[in-house]
Amino acid sequence: MAANRKSAPRRSVRTAGKLKKLYRRWRSDRDALSDALWSKALRTSPYARAMPKNDQTRLRQLTRQLLRAKSFEGTSGFAVNESMRARIALHAGIPILNLGLDYYADWSSIVIYPGDFRVHDEYMDEHGVVHREIMDLCGQSLSQGPIVLSWEAMREEDETPADHDLVIHECAHKLDLLNGDANGFPPLHPDMDARAWAHDFHAAYRQLCSEPDARGARRIDPYAAEDPAEFFAVTSEAFFTAPYLVYENHPAVYKQLQRFYRQDPHPIMTQR
Ligand SMILES: [Zn+2]
């Protein structure tokens, strides 16, 4: 009996400590994403603004979790403020709204340059010849590292919303990398058919490559023809920014993305 009386207070002290910790976390989460910061970030995503209120509430919670789980580091002298962090975290949350934070468990940081950044790439072709090239990029997903972004590119997207979303594009590459190389084939859900995915994406990719000059307002970005990995990333960003482009040009791909992301942005964006 005495042991019970002694152990009871210890348990409650532990519980009190745990509650205090949870309260502190709740306070810091709330402070990291105030109503003002959330409203400002929401203005940068027409899809997030148009989604049902309960989805928006879940996205806000996910944005808070991303702000806590990932580091947001400026580089080349660039200072990242809290509204930039909130904006990036909100966009990163969109693809995994119905997948969960674990889909981003393989990486922990987002590096932000003030503008485009230069990378030195080196690769070996099928003949064993090593190629070196210098590229200026606005975004990059490193298979064993961070997501790298240009703030200037994101600022331009916010000024003129179209079918581009750099954060979603790079996050789509990260999802693609979950099961090996970036090849436009992310890990599918058990109720999805891998052969149907390969068939539908391959057919749409071939269609896009066969009409390289078919540019226009109702086409997806021709950069998608670069390779199957870019096709998946570009159709993913269009799926969440201008879903009609995927829906009209590549309906079978739209259905596959709908099954993979477990979201259906087209009717939501059409009813705005
Ligand atoms: Zn890409």
PDB file of C-alpha atoms and ligand atoms in Angstrom:
ATOM      1  CA  MET A   1       0.000   0.000   0.000  1.00  0.00           C
ATOM      2  CA  ALA A   2       2.767   2.361   0.940  1.00  0.00           C
ATOM      3  CA  ALA A   3       4.459   1.663  -2.341  1.00  0.00           C
ATOM      4  CA  ASN A   4       1.276   2.624  -4.115  1.00  0.00           C
ATOM      5  CA  ARG A   5       0.962   5.871  -2.208  1.00  0.00           C
ATOM      6  CA  LYS A   6       4.577   6.677  -2.963  1.00  0.00           C
ATOM      7  CA  SER A   7       4.370   5.817  -6.628  1.00  0.00           C
ATOM      8  CA  ALA A   8       1.162   7.754  -7.259  1.00  0.00           C
ATOM      9  CA  PRO A   9       2.676  11.269  -6.867  1.00  0.00           C
ATOM     10  CA  ARG A  10       5.660  10.305  -9.009  1.00  0.00           C
ATOM     11  CA  ARG A  11       3.304   9.350 -11.819  1.00  0.00           C
ATOM     12  CA  SER A  12       1.385  12.597 -11.544  1.00  0.00           C
ATOM     13  CA  VAL A  13       4.633  14.609 -11.544  1.00  0.00           C
ATOM     14  CA  ARG A  14       5.615  12.811 -14.716  1.00  0.00           C
ATOM     15  CA  THR A  15       2.189  13.465 -16.203  1.00  0.00           C
ATOM     16  CA  ALA A  16       2.389  17.128 -15.258  1.00  0.00           C
ATOM     17  CA  GLY A  17       5.811  17.361 -16.906  1.00  0.00           C
ATOM     18  CA  LYS A  18       4.492  15.713 -20.022  1.00  0.00           C
ATOM     19  CA  LEU A  19       1.475  18.014 -20.142  1.00  0.00           C
ATOM     20  CA  LYS A  20       3.744  21.028 -19.699  1.00  0.00           C
ATOM     21  CA  LYS A  21       5.898  19.808 -22.581  1.00  0.00           C
ATOM     22  CA  LEU A  22       2.833  19.282 -24.802  1.00  0.00           C
ATOM     23  CA  TYR A  23       1.512  22.721 -23.850  1.00  0.00           C
ATOM     24  CA  ARG A  24       4.873  24.331 -24.687  1.00  0.00           C
ATOM     25  CA  ARG A  25       4.892  22.518 -28.045  1.00  0.00           C
ATOM     26  CA  TRP A  26       1.312  23.619 -28.757  1.00  0.00           C
ATOM     27  CA  ARG A  27       2.243  27.210 -27.851  1.00  0.00           C
ATOM     28  CA  SER A  28       5.358  27.198 -30.041  1.00  0.00           C
ATOM     29  CA  ASP A  29       3.446  25.585 -32.954  1.00  0.00           C
ATOM     30  CA  ARG A  30       0.713  28.203 -32.616  1.00  0.00           C
ATOM     31  CA  ASP A  31       3.277  31.007 -32.449  1.00  0.00           C
ATOM     32  CA  ALA A  32       5.165  29.622 -35.472  1.00  0.00           C
ATOM     33  CA  LEU A  33       2.004  29.866 -37.561  1.00  0.00           C
ATOM     34  CA  SER A  34      -0.153  32.734 -36.346  1.00  0.00           C
ATOM     35  CA  ASP A  35      -3.447  33.579 -38.070  1.00  0.00           C
ATOM     36  CA  ALA A  36      -1.702  36.429 -39.911  1.00  0.00           C
ATOM     37  CA  LEU A  37       1.111  34.188 -41.180  1.00  0.00           C
ATOM     38  CA  TRP A  38      -1.342  31.491 -42.218  1.00  0.00           C
ATOM     39  CA  SER A  39      -3.589  33.955 -44.099  1.00  0.00           C
ATOM     40  CA  LYS A  40      -0.589  35.410 -45.922  1.00  0.00           C
ATOM     41  CA  ALA A  41       0.681  31.944 -46.903  1.00  0.00           C
ATOM     42  CA  LEU A  42      -2.807  30.876 -47.986  1.00  0.00           C
ATOM     43  CA  ARG A  43      -2.986  33.757 -50.448  1.00  0.00           C
ATOM     44  CA  THR A  44      -0.133  32.138 -52.416  1.00  0.00           C
ATOM     45  CA  SER A  45      -2.085  28.943 -53.191  1.00  0.00           C
ATOM     46  CA  PRO A  46      -5.410  29.180 -55.063  1.00  0.00           C
ATOM     47  CA  TYR A  47      -5.957  25.450 -54.488  1.00  0.00           C
ATOM     48  CA  ALA A  48      -5.440  25.660 -50.718  1.00  0.00           C
ATOM     49  CA  ARG A  49      -7.785  28.667 -50.598  1.00  0.00           C
ATOM     50  CA  ALA A  50     -10.475  26.790 -52.531  1.00  0.00           C
ATOM     51  CA  MET A  51     -10.316  23.472 -50.671  1.00  0.00           C
ATOM     52  CA  PRO A  52     -13.041  22.533 -48.139  1.00  0.00           C
ATOM     53  CA  LYS A  53     -12.599  24.066 -44.676  1.00  0.00           C
ATOM     54  CA  ASN A  54     -11.830  20.770 -42.943  1.00  0.00           C
ATOM     55  CA  ASP A  55      -9.060  20.041 -45.489  1.00  0.00           C
ATOM     56  CA  GLN A  56      -7.733  23.559 -44.979  1.00  0.00           C
ATOM     57  CA  THR A  57      -7.630  22.969 -41.219  1.00  0.00           C
ATOM     58  CA  ARG A  58      -5.692  19.728 -41.749  1.00  0.00           C
ATOM     59  CA  LEU A  59      -3.323  21.523 -44.129  1.00  0.00           C
ATOM     60  CA  ARG A  60      -2.673  24.179 -41.497  1.00  0.00           C
ATOM     61  CA  GLN A  61      -1.836  21.486 -38.952  1.00  0.00           C
ATOM     62  CA  LEU A  62       0.473  19.792 -41.469  1.00  0.00           C
ATOM     63  CA  THR A  63       2.130  23.134 -42.228  1.00  0.00           C
ATOM     64  CA  ARG A  64       2.824  23.537 -38.492  1.00  0.00           C
ATOM     65  CA  GLN A  65       4.303  20.038 -38.349  1.00  0.00           C
ATOM     66  CA  LEU A  66       6.529  20.758 -41.354  1.00  0.00           C
ATOM     67  CA  LEU A  67       7.740  23.985 -39.767  1.00  0.00           C
ATOM     68  CA  ARG A  68       8.740  21.954 -36.727  1.00  0.00           C
ATOM     69  CA  ALA A  69      10.134  18.919 -38.574  1.00  0.00           C
ATOM     70  CA  LYS A  70      12.226  20.589 -41.289  1.00  0.00           C
ATOM     71  CA  SER A  71      14.934  23.240 -41.183  1.00  0.00           C
ATOM     72  CA  PHE A  72      14.632  26.212 -43.525  1.00  0.00           C
ATOM     73  CA  GLU A  73      18.053  27.653 -44.234  1.00  0.00           C
ATOM     74  CA  GLY A  74      18.931  30.678 -46.317  1.00  0.00           C
ATOM     75  CA  THR A  75      22.209  30.613 -48.203  1.00  0.00           C
ATOM     76  CA  SER A  76      24.375  33.085 -50.158  1.00  0.00           C
ATOM     77  CA  GLY A  77      23.535  35.716 -47.558  1.00  0.00           C
ATOM     78  CA  PHE A  78      19.779  35.227 -47.919  1.00  0.00           C
ATOM     79  CA  ALA A  79      17.754  35.751 -44.733  1.00  0.00           C
ATOM     80  CA  VAL A  80      14.656  33.547 -44.537  1.00  0.00           C
ATOM     81  CA  ASN A  81      11.856  35.083 -42.492  1.00  0.00           C
ATOM     82  CA  GLU A  82       8.854  33.445 -40.870  1.00  0.00           C
ATOM     83  CA  SER A  83       6.409  34.290 -43.672  1.00  0.00           C
ATOM     84  CA  MET A  84       8.737  32.702 -46.245  1.00  0.00           C
ATOM     85  CA  ARG A  85       8.976  29.584 -44.076  1.00  0.00           C
ATOM     86  CA  ALA A  86       5.188  29.432 -43.702  1.00  0.00           C
ATOM     87  CA  ARG A  87       4.682  29.885 -47.459  1.00  0.00           C
ATOM     88  CA  ILE A  88       7.118  27.100 -48.326  1.00  0.00           C
ATOM     89  CA  ALA A  89       5.769  24.731 -45.652  1.00  0.00           C
ATOM     90  CA  LEU A  90       2.176  25.249 -46.833  1.00  0.00           C
ATOM     91  CA  HIS A  91       3.078  24.370 -50.429  1.00  0.00           C
ATOM     92  CA  ALA A  92       5.124  21.356 -49.263  1.00  0.00           C
ATOM     93  CA  GLY A  93       2.114  20.163 -47.273  1.00  0.00           C
ATOM     94  CA  ILE A  94      -0.276  20.097 -50.237  1.00  0.00           C
ATOM     95  CA  PRO A  95       0.973  16.876 -51.952  1.00  0.00           C
ATOM     96  CA  ILE A  96       1.032  14.918 -48.675  1.00  0.00           C
ATOM     97  CA  LEU A  97      -2.259  16.235 -47.281  1.00  0.00           C
ATOM     98  CA  ASN A  98      -3.799  12.756 -47.588  1.00  0.00           C
ATOM     99  CA  LEU A  99      -0.544  10.803 -47.467  1.00  0.00           C
ATOM    100  CA  GLY A 100       1.012  11.972 -44.213  1.00  0.00           C
ATOM    101  CA  LEU A 101       4.257  13.491 -43.005  1.00  0.00           C
ATOM    102  CA  ASP A 102       6.085  10.136 -43.130  1.00  0.00           C
ATOM    103  CA  TYR A 103       6.321  10.510 -46.905  1.00  0.00           C
ATOM    104  CA  TYR A 104       8.932  13.229 -46.230  1.00  0.00           C
ATOM    105  CA  ALA A 105      10.804  11.265 -43.550  1.00  0.00           C
ATOM    106  CA  ASP A 106      13.888  10.781 -45.773  1.00  0.00           C
ATOM    107  CA  TRP A 107      14.950  14.422 -45.778  1.00  0.00           C
ATOM    108  CA  SER A 108      15.160  17.168 -43.211  1.00  0.00           C
ATOM    109  CA  SER A 109      16.126  20.501 -44.720  1.00  0.00           C
ATOM    110  CA  ILE A 110      15.138  23.078 -47.286  1.00  0.00           C
ATOM    111  CA  VAL A 111      17.851  25.412 -48.527  1.00  0.00           C
ATOM    112  CA  ILE A 112      16.796  28.727 -50.051  1.00  0.00           C
ATOM    113  CA  TYR A 113      18.871  30.855 -52.420  1.00  0.00           C
ATOM    114  CA  PRO A 114      17.843  34.449 -53.185  1.00  0.00           C
ATOM    115  CA  GLY A 115      17.587  33.605 -56.911  1.00  0.00           C
ATOM    116  CA  ASP A 116      18.710  30.972 -59.401  1.00  0.00           C
ATOM    117  CA  PHE A 117      21.798  29.064 -58.359  1.00  0.00           C
ATOM    118  CA  ARG A 118      24.623  27.445 -60.277  1.00  0.00           C
ATOM    119  CA  VAL A 119      25.454  23.747 -59.954  1.00  0.00           C
ATOM    120  CA  HIS A 120      28.272  21.703 -61.413  1.00  0.00           C
ATOM    121  CA  ASP A 121      26.927  18.361 -62.555  1.00  0.00           C
ATOM    122  CA  GLU A 122      28.926  15.310 -63.511  1.00  0.00           C
ATOM    123  CA  TYR A 123      27.450  12.134 -64.974  1.00  0.00           C
ATOM    124  CA  MET A 124      28.532   9.091 -66.950  1.00  0.00           C
ATOM    125  CA  ASP A 125      26.665   8.123 -70.129  1.00  0.00           C
ATOM    126  CA  GLU A 126      25.932   4.584 -71.305  1.00  0.00           C
ATOM    127  CA  HIS A 127      29.338   4.448 -73.087  1.00  0.00           C
ATOM    128  CA  GLY A 128      31.205   5.243 -69.871  1.00  0.00           C
ATOM    129  CA  VAL A 129      32.052   8.787 -70.969  1.00  0.00           C
ATOM    130  CA  VAL A 130      31.986  11.294 -68.107  1.00  0.00           C
ATOM    131  CA  HIS A 131      30.227  14.570 -68.866  1.00  0.00           C
ATOM    132  CA  ARG A 132      30.595  17.729 -66.833  1.00  0.00           C
ATOM    133  CA  GLU A 133      28.174  20.593 -67.140  1.00  0.00           C
ATOM    134  CA  ILE A 134      27.308  23.822 -65.404  1.00  0.00           C
ATOM    135  CA  MET A 135      23.609  24.551 -64.941  1.00  0.00           C
ATOM    136  CA  ASP A 136      21.642  27.450 -63.520  1.00  0.00           C
ATOM    137  CA  LEU A 137      18.647  26.098 -61.610  1.00  0.00           C
ATOM    138  CA  CYS A 138      15.674  27.477 -59.701  1.00  0.00           C
ATOM    139  CA  GLY A 139      15.118  24.245 -57.777  1.00  0.00           C
ATOM    140  CA  GLN A 140      16.706  20.917 -57.050  1.00  0.00           C
ATOM    141  CA  SER A 141      15.928  17.784 -55.030  1.00  0.00           C
ATOM    142  CA  LEU A 142      19.024  15.925 -53.949  1.00  0.00           C
ATOM    143  CA  SER A 143      18.499  12.193 -53.544  1.00  0.00           C
ATOM    144  CA  GLN A 144      20.499  12.055 -50.319  1.00  0.00           C
ATOM    145  CA  GLY A 145      20.010  15.634 -49.237  1.00  0.00           C
ATOM    146  CA  PRO A 146      17.874  18.730 -49.031  1.00  0.00           C
ATOM    147  CA  ILE A 147      15.435  20.431 -51.341  1.00  0.00           C
ATOM    148  CA  VAL A 148      17.030  23.570 -52.797  1.00  0.00           C
ATOM    149  CA  LEU A 149      14.838  26.480 -53.904  1.00  0.00           C
ATOM    150  CA  SER A 150      15.108  29.945 -55.428  1.00  0.00           C
ATOM    151  CA  TRP A 151      13.080  32.544 -53.524  1.00  0.00           C
ATOM    152  CA  GLU A 152      12.899  34.715 -56.639  1.00  0.00           C
ATOM    153  CA  ALA A 153      11.130  31.892 -58.532  1.00  0.00           C
ATOM    154  CA  MET A 154       8.566  31.487 -55.740  1.00  0.00           C
ATOM    155  CA  ARG A 155       8.010  35.254 -55.567  1.00  0.00           C
ATOM    156  CA  GLU A 156       7.308  35.315 -59.324  1.00  0.00           C
ATOM    157  CA  GLU A 157       4.795  32.468 -58.940  1.00  0.00           C
ATOM    158  CA  ASP A 158       2.982  34.417 -56.230  1.00  0.00           C
ATOM    159  CA  GLU A 159       2.798  37.539 -58.381  1.00  0.00           C
ATOM    160  CA  THR A 160       1.500  35.687 -61.429  1.00  0.00           C
ATOM    161  CA  PRO A 161      -0.146  32.405 -60.437  1.00  0.00           C
ATOM    162  CA  ALA A 162      -0.148  29.925 -63.316  1.00  0.00           C
ATOM    163  CA  ASP A 163       0.624  26.215 -63.587  1.00  0.00           C
ATOM    164  CA  HIS A 164       3.953  26.399 -61.774  1.00  0.00           C
ATOM    165  CA  ASP A 165       4.715  25.476 -58.201  1.00  0.00           C
ATOM    166  CA  LEU A 166       8.398  25.022 -57.519  1.00  0.00           C
ATOM    167  CA  VAL A 167       7.917  23.593 -54.017  1.00  0.00           C
ATOM    168  CA  ILE A 168       5.374  20.999 -55.171  1.00  0.00           C
ATOM    169  CA  HIS A 169       7.622  20.147 -58.149  1.00  0.00           C
ATOM    170  CA  GLU A 170      10.630  19.433 -55.911  1.00  0.00           C
ATOM    171  CA  CYS A 171       8.477  17.588 -53.351  1.00  0.00           C
ATOM    172  CA  ALA A 172       7.137  15.381 -56.168  1.00  0.00           C
ATOM    173  CA  HIS A 173      10.761  14.453 -56.983  1.00  0.00           C
ATOM    174  CA  LYS A 174      11.240  13.537 -53.317  1.00  0.00           C
ATOM    175  CA  LEU A 175       8.180  11.263 -53.446  1.00  0.00           C
ATOM    176  CA  ASP A 176       9.490   9.736 -56.677  1.00  0.00           C
ATOM    177  CA  LEU A 177      12.858   9.062 -54.967  1.00  0.00           C
ATOM    178  CA  LEU A 178      11.236   7.105 -52.136  1.00  0.00           C
ATOM    179  CA  ASN A 179      11.603   3.819 -54.023  1.00  0.00           C
ATOM    180  CA  GLY A 180      14.934   4.373 -55.777  1.00  0.00           C
ATOM    181  CA  ASP A 181      15.901   6.546 -58.728  1.00  0.00           C
ATOM    182  CA  ALA A 182      13.785   9.484 -59.866  1.00  0.00           C
ATOM    183  CA  ASN A 183      11.980   7.870 -62.798  1.00  0.00           C
ATOM    184  CA  GLY A 184       8.380   9.061 -62.543  1.00  0.00           C
ATOM    185  CA  PHE A 185       7.393   5.968 -60.603  1.00  0.00           C
ATOM    186  CA  PRO A 186       6.786   6.717 -56.908  1.00  0.00           C
ATOM    187  CA  PRO A 187       5.763   3.952 -54.483  1.00  0.00           C
ATOM    188  CA  LEU A 188       2.118   3.284 -55.338  1.00  0.00           C
ATOM    189  CA  HIS A 189      -0.603   2.388 -52.851  1.00  0.00           C
ATOM    190  CA  PRO A 190      -1.639  -1.274 -52.569  1.00  0.00           C
ATOM    191  CA  ASP A 191      -4.935  -0.583 -54.349  1.00  0.00           C
ATOM    192  CA  MET A 192      -3.098   0.866 -57.372  1.00  0.00           C
ATOM    193  CA  ASP A 193      -2.014  -1.014 -60.472  1.00  0.00           C
ATOM    194  CA  ALA A 194       1.672  -0.505 -61.326  1.00  0.00           C
ATOM    195  CA  ARG A 195       1.178  -1.663 -64.925  1.00  0.00           C
ATOM    196  CA  ALA A 196      -1.685   0.781 -65.453  1.00  0.00           C
ATOM    197  CA  TRP A 197       0.456   3.592 -63.997  1.00  0.00           C
ATOM    198  CA  ALA A 198       3.370   2.740 -66.329  1.00  0.00           C
ATOM    199  CA  HIS A 199       1.036   2.459 -69.337  1.00  0.00           C
ATOM    200  CA  ASP A 200      -0.820   5.732 -68.698  1.00  0.00           C
ATOM    201  CA  PHE A 201       2.288   7.794 -67.902  1.00  0.00           C
ATOM    202  CA  HIS A 202       4.282   6.322 -70.772  1.00  0.00           C
ATOM    203  CA  ALA A 203       1.499   6.994 -73.299  1.00  0.00           C
ATOM    204  CA  ALA A 204       1.066  10.593 -72.107  1.00  0.00           C
ATOM    205  CA  TYR A 205       4.822  11.194 -72.071  1.00  0.00           C
ATOM    206  CA  ARG A 206       5.123   9.848 -75.626  1.00  0.00           C
ATOM    207  CA  GLN A 207       2.212  12.046 -76.711  1.00  0.00           C
ATOM    208  CA  LEU A 208       3.898  15.130 -75.231  1.00  0.00           C
ATOM    209  CA  CYS A 209       7.277  14.287 -76.800  1.00  0.00           C
ATOM    210  CA  SER A 210       5.650  13.766 -80.204  1.00  0.00           C
ATOM    211  CA  GLU A 211       4.236  17.293 -80.233  1.00  0.00           C
ATOM    212  CA  PRO A 212       7.123  19.416 -78.948  1.00  0.00           C
ATOM    213  CA  ASP A 213       5.908  22.535 -80.708  1.00  0.00           C
ATOM    214  CA  ALA A 214       2.388  22.313 -79.352  1.00  0.00           C
ATOM    215  CA  ARG A 215       2.737  25.096 -76.817  1.00  0.00           C
ATOM    216  CA  GLY A 216      -0.197  27.074 -75.551  1.00  0.00           C
ATOM    217  CA  ALA A 217      -2.193  28.254 -72.582  1.00  0.00           C
ATOM    218  CA  ARG A 218      -4.022  24.941 -72.295  1.00  0.00           C
ATOM    219  CA  ARG A 219      -0.936  22.713 -72.431  1.00  0.00           C
ATOM    220  CA  ILE A 220       1.301  21.543 -69.644  1.00  0.00           C
ATOM    221  CA  ASP A 221       4.811  23.003 -69.450  1.00  0.00           C
ATOM    222  CA  PRO A 222       6.900  21.418 -72.270  1.00  0.00           C
ATOM    223  CA  TYR A 223       9.698  20.969 -69.714  1.00  0.00           C
ATOM    224  CA  ALA A 224       7.745  17.811 -68.814  1.00  0.00           C
ATOM    225  CA  ALA A 225       9.174  16.240 -71.996  1.00  0.00           C
ATOM    226  CA  GLU A 226      12.691  16.368 -70.463  1.00  0.00           C
ATOM    227  CA  ASP A 227      12.385  12.830 -69.026  1.00  0.00           C
ATOM    228  CA  PRO A 228       9.812  10.671 -67.176  1.00  0.00           C
ATOM    229  CA  ALA A 229      10.898  12.051 -63.759  1.00  0.00           C
ATOM    230  CA  GLU A 230      10.262  15.628 -64.920  1.00  0.00           C
ATOM    231  CA  PHE A 231       6.983  14.538 -66.504  1.00  0.00           C
ATOM    232  CA  PHE A 232       5.793  13.281 -63.110  1.00  0.00           C
ATOM    233  CA  ALA A 233       7.017  16.424 -61.297  1.00  0.00           C
ATOM    234  CA  VAL A 234       5.524  18.836 -63.875  1.00  0.00           C
ATOM    235  CA  THR A 235       2.163  17.038 -64.057  1.00  0.00           C
ATOM    236  CA  SER A 236       2.116  16.971 -60.233  1.00  0.00           C
ATOM    237  CA  GLU A 237       2.615  20.745 -59.933  1.00  0.00           C
ATOM    238  CA  ALA A 238      -0.008  21.341 -62.657  1.00  0.00           C
ATOM    239  CA  PHE A 239      -2.376  18.902 -60.886  1.00  0.00           C
ATOM    240  CA  PHE A 240      -2.382  21.216 -57.846  1.00  0.00           C
ATOM    241  CA  THR A 241      -2.194  24.608 -59.601  1.00  0.00           C
ATOM    242  CA  ALA A 242      -4.031  24.290 -62.931  1.00  0.00           C
ATOM    243  CA  PRO A 243      -5.579  20.798 -62.771  1.00  0.00           C
ATOM    244  CA  TYR A 244      -7.623  21.333 -65.938  1.00  0.00           C
ATOM    245  CA  LEU A 245      -4.345  21.131 -67.910  1.00  0.00           C
ATOM    246  CA  VAL A 246      -3.749  17.547 -66.782  1.00  0.00           C
ATOM    247  CA  TYR A 247      -7.455  16.688 -66.812  1.00  0.00           C
ATOM    248  CA  GLU A 248      -7.957  17.865 -70.410  1.00  0.00           C
ATOM    249  CA  ASN A 249      -4.631  16.875 -71.991  1.00  0.00           C
ATOM    250  CA  HIS A 250      -3.849  13.673 -70.092  1.00  0.00           C
ATOM    251  CA  PRO A 251      -7.053  12.394 -68.430  1.00  0.00           C
ATOM    252  CA  ALA A 252      -5.598   8.953 -67.609  1.00  0.00           C
ATOM    253  CA  VAL A 253      -2.628  10.605 -65.868  1.00  0.00           C
ATOM    254  CA  TYR A 254      -5.025  12.856 -63.957  1.00  0.00           C
ATOM    255  CA  LYS A 255      -6.821   9.745 -62.636  1.00  0.00           C
ATOM    256  CA  GLN A 256      -3.528   8.137 -61.613  1.00  0.00           C
ATOM    257  CA  LEU A 257      -2.403  11.297 -59.792  1.00  0.00           C
ATOM    258  CA  GLN A 258      -5.812  11.504 -58.143  1.00  0.00           C
ATOM    259  CA  ARG A 259      -5.353   7.953 -56.827  1.00  0.00           C
ATOM    260  CA  PHE A 260      -1.759   8.539 -55.758  1.00  0.00           C
ATOM    261  CA  TYR A 261      -2.242  11.896 -53.994  1.00  0.00           C
ATOM    262  CA  ARG A 262      -5.769  10.926 -52.856  1.00  0.00           C
ATOM    263  CA  GLN A 263      -6.977  14.379 -53.873  1.00  0.00           C
ATOM    264  CA  ASP A 264      -9.215  15.685 -56.652  1.00  0.00           C
ATOM    265  CA  PRO A 265      -8.342  19.360 -57.281  1.00  0.00           C
ATOM    266  CA  HIS A 266     -10.114  19.732 -60.650  1.00  0.00           C
ATOM    267  CA  PRO A 267     -13.733  20.116 -59.395  1.00  0.00           C
ATOM    268  CA  ILE A 268     -12.512  22.218 -56.455  1.00  0.00           C
ATOM    269  CA  MET A 269     -10.635  24.646 -58.709  1.00  0.00           C
ATOM    270  CA  THR A 270     -13.445  24.706 -61.293  1.00  0.00           C
ATOM    271  CA  GLN A 271     -16.088  25.664 -58.730  1.00  0.00           C
ATOM    272  CA  ARG A 272     -14.084  28.614 -57.361  1.00  0.00           C
TER     273      ARG A 272
HETATM  274 ZN    ZN B   1      12.442  18.726 -61.849  1.00  0.00          ZN
END
